[in-house]
Structure formats: structure tokens, C-alpha cells
Short mmCIF file of C-alpha atoms in Angstrom, two decimals:
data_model
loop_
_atom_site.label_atom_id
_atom_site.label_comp_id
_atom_site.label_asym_id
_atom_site.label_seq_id
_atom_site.Cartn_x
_atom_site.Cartn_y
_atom_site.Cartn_z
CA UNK A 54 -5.89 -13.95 15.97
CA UNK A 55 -2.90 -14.27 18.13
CA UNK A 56 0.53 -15.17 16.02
CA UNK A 57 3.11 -17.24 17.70
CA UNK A 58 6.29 -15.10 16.11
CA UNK A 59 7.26 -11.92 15.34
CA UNK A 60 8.09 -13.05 11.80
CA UNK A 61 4.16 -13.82 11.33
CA UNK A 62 3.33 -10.94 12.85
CA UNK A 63 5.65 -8.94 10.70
CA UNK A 64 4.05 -10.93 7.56
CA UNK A 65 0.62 -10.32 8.58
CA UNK A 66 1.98 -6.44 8.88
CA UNK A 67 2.82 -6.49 5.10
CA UNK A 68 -0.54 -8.28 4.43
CA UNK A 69 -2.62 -5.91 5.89
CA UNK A 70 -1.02 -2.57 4.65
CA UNK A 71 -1.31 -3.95 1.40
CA UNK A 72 -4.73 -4.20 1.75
CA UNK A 73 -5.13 -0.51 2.92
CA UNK A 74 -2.85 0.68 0.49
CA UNK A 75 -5.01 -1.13 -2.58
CA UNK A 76 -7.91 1.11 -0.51
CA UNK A 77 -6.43 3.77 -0.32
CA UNK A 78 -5.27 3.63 -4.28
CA UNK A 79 -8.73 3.31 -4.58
CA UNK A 80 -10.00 5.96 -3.14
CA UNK A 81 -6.90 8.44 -4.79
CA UNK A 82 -8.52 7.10 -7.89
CA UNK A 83 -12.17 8.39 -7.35
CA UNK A 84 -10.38 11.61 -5.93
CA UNK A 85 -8.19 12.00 -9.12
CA UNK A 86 -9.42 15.00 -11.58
CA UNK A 87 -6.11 13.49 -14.04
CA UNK A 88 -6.92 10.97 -16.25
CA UNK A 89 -3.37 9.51 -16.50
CA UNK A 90 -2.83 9.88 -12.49
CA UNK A 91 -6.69 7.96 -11.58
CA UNK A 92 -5.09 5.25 -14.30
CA UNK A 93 -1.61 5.15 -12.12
CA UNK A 94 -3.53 5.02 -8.71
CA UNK A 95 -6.40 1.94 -10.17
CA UNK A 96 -3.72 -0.04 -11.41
CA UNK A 97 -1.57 0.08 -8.38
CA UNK A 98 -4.53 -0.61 -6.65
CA UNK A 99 -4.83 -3.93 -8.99
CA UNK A 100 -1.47 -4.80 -8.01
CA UNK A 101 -1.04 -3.78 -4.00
CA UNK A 102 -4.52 -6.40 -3.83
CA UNK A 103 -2.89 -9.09 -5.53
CA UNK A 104 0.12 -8.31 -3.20
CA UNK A 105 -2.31 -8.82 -0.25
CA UNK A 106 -3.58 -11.50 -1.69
CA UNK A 107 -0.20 -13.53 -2.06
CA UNK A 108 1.04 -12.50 1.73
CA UNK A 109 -2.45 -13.80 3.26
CA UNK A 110 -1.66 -17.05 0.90
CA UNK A 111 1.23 -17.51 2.91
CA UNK A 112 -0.08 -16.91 6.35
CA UNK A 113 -2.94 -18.78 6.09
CA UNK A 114 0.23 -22.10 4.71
CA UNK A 115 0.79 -21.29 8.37
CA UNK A 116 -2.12 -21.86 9.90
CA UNK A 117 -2.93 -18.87 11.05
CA UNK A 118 -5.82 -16.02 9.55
CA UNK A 119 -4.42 -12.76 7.76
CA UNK A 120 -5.06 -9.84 9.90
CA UNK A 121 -7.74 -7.22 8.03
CA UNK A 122 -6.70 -3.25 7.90
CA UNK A 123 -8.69 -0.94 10.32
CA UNK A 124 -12.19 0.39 8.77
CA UNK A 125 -12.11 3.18 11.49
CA UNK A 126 -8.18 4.23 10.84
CA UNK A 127 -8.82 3.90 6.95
CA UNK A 128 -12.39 5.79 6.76
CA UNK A 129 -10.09 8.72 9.20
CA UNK A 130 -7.12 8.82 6.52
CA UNK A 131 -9.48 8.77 3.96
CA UNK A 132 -11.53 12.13 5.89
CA UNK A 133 -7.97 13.44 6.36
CA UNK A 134 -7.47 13.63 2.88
CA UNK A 135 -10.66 14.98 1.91
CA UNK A 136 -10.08 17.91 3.93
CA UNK A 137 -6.15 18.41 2.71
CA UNK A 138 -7.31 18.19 -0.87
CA UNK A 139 -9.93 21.15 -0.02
CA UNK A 140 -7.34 23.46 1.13
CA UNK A 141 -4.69 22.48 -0.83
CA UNK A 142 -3.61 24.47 -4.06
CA UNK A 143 -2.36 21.43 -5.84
CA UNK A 144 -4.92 18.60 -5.59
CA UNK A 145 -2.10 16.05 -7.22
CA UNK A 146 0.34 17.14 -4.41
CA UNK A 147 -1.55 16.14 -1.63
CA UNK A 148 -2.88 12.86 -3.26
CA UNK A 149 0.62 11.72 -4.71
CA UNK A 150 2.22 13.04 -1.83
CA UNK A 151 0.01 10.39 0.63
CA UNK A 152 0.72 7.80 -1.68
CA UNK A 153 4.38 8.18 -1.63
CA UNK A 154 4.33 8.08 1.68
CA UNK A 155 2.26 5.02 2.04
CA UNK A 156 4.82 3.25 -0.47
CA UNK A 157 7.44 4.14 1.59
CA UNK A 158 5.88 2.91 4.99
CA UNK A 159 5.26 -0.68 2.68
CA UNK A 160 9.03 -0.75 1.88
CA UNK A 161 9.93 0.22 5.55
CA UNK A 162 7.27 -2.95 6.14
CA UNK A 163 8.79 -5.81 4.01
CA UNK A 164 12.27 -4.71 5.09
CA UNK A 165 11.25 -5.19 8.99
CA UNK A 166 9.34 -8.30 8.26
CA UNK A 167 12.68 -9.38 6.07
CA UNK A 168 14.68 -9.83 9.29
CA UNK A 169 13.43 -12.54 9.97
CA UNK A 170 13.55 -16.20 8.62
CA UNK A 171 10.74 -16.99 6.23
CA UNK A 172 10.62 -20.21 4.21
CA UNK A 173 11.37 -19.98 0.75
CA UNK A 174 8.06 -18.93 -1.17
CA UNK A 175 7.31 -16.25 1.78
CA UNK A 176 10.84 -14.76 1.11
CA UNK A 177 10.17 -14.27 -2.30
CA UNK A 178 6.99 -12.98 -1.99
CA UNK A 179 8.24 -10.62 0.14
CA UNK A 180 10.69 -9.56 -1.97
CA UNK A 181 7.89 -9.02 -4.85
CA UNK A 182 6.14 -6.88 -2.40
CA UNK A 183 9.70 -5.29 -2.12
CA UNK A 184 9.99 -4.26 -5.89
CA UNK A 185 5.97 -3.46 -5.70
CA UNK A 186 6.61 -0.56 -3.24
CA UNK A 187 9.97 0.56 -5.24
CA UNK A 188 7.95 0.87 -8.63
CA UNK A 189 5.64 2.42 -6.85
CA UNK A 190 7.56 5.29 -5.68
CA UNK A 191 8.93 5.42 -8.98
CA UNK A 192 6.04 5.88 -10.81
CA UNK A 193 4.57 8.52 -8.12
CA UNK A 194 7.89 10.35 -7.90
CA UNK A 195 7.64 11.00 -11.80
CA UNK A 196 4.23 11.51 -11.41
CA UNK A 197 4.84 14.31 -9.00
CA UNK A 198 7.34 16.10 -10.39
CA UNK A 199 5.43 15.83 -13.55
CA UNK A 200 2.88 19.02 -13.40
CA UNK A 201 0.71 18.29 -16.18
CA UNK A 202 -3.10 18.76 -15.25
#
């Protein structure tokens, strides 16, 4: 799929990391020994698909096809985490620690694709992937400095 813009292209950015990062949520869950921290991770799974879901909705208004996440790059991060989580001391530091990250790449994401002009429905559902990525770190910020098993 070739896009004409680099507003699509920055939309179909967005689309596909929120596809990953429901992925990846999923796989933190199945990783997860913490009840209350594989609940977190599954239902911001839930919501980062619906978020993917609503961003290909608008690409494919466009005419064009949403671009898919990487199988190879996703089944490597999810390896890469694997092997931090056996070394690590603190399982929940290395699993809330990747998904902070990856909420902070999505809100580095939807500000980039922001930029640009978007038609009215695309703006805001930017903007709800906006607020998805802040409550997001949110929650995993408290859930990190939060130590319970």
C-alpha cells in the first residue's frame, strides 16, 4: 500500500502501533504472575484494539488499506522480553517498564501524526488515541511504583 501524504502515512503509523501495542498487552498479560497487573495489561489490550480499530476506520474513509504491524519485529520484542524477564530481579519492572515505553512511543505517534491536517472525525480520533496513551502511562506509572506482588 503506497499512501499519497504524510498525514496518511502518519495515521496509518498510529494504526499500526496500536495494533502491536494491543499485542504486546497481550502478551504482558500471559507473562504477568500479578493478578491486578495481567487485569491492567488485558484491558488495555481491549482498548489499544478498539483504538486500532477506529484509526483503520478512518484510513480505509480514505481509500486506502491500514498498514498491519510486523510479525517478525513483534515475535523479536516479544523474545526480547522473554529473555529480560529471565534475568531480571523484578519481573513487573521489566514488563511495566516495556509498556511504558510503548505508551510513550504511541503519544510521541499521535502527536507527529497531529501536525498535520486531518478532517474532523480523524482529529478526534486521534485525540482519543491521545488520552488512550496518557491513561495509559498513568495507570502503568502507579502500577510501577506500586510494589505489591
Amino acid at each position: 500500500m503506497l499512501l499519497s501524504t504524510p498525514a496518511e502515512a502518519a495515521l496509518a503509523e498510529v494504526g499500526s502501533f496500536c495494533r502491536e501495542s494491543a499485542d504486546l498487552y497481550r502478551d504482558a498479560a500471559g507473562l504477568a504472575r500479578s493478578v491486578p497487573l495481567r487485569t491492567l495489561f488485558e484491558r488495555l489490550a481491549v482498548r489499544h484494539e478498539a483504538a486500532a480499530e477506529a484509526i483503520e476506520a478512518r484510513i480505509r474513509a480514505r481509500g486506502e488499506l491500514p498498514r498491519m504491524p510486523d510479525p517478525e519485529r513483534e515475535a523479536l520484542g516479544e523474545l526480547a522480553t522473554r529473555v529480560k524477564r529471565v534475568f531480571a530481579a523484578d519481573e513487573r519492572e521489566v514488563l511495566v517498564g516495556e509498556r511504558i515505553d510503548g505508551a510513550a512511543r504511541l503519544a510521541d505517534l499521535v502527536a507527529a501524526a497531529m501536525q498535520f491536517e486531518h478532517d474532523t472525525s480523524t482529529r478526534e480520533c486521534l485525540d482519543g488515541v491521545q488520552r488512550l496513551a496518557r491513561e495509559a502511562l498513568e495507570q502503568l506509572a502507579a502500577t510501577h511504583d506500586d510494589r505489591t506482588p
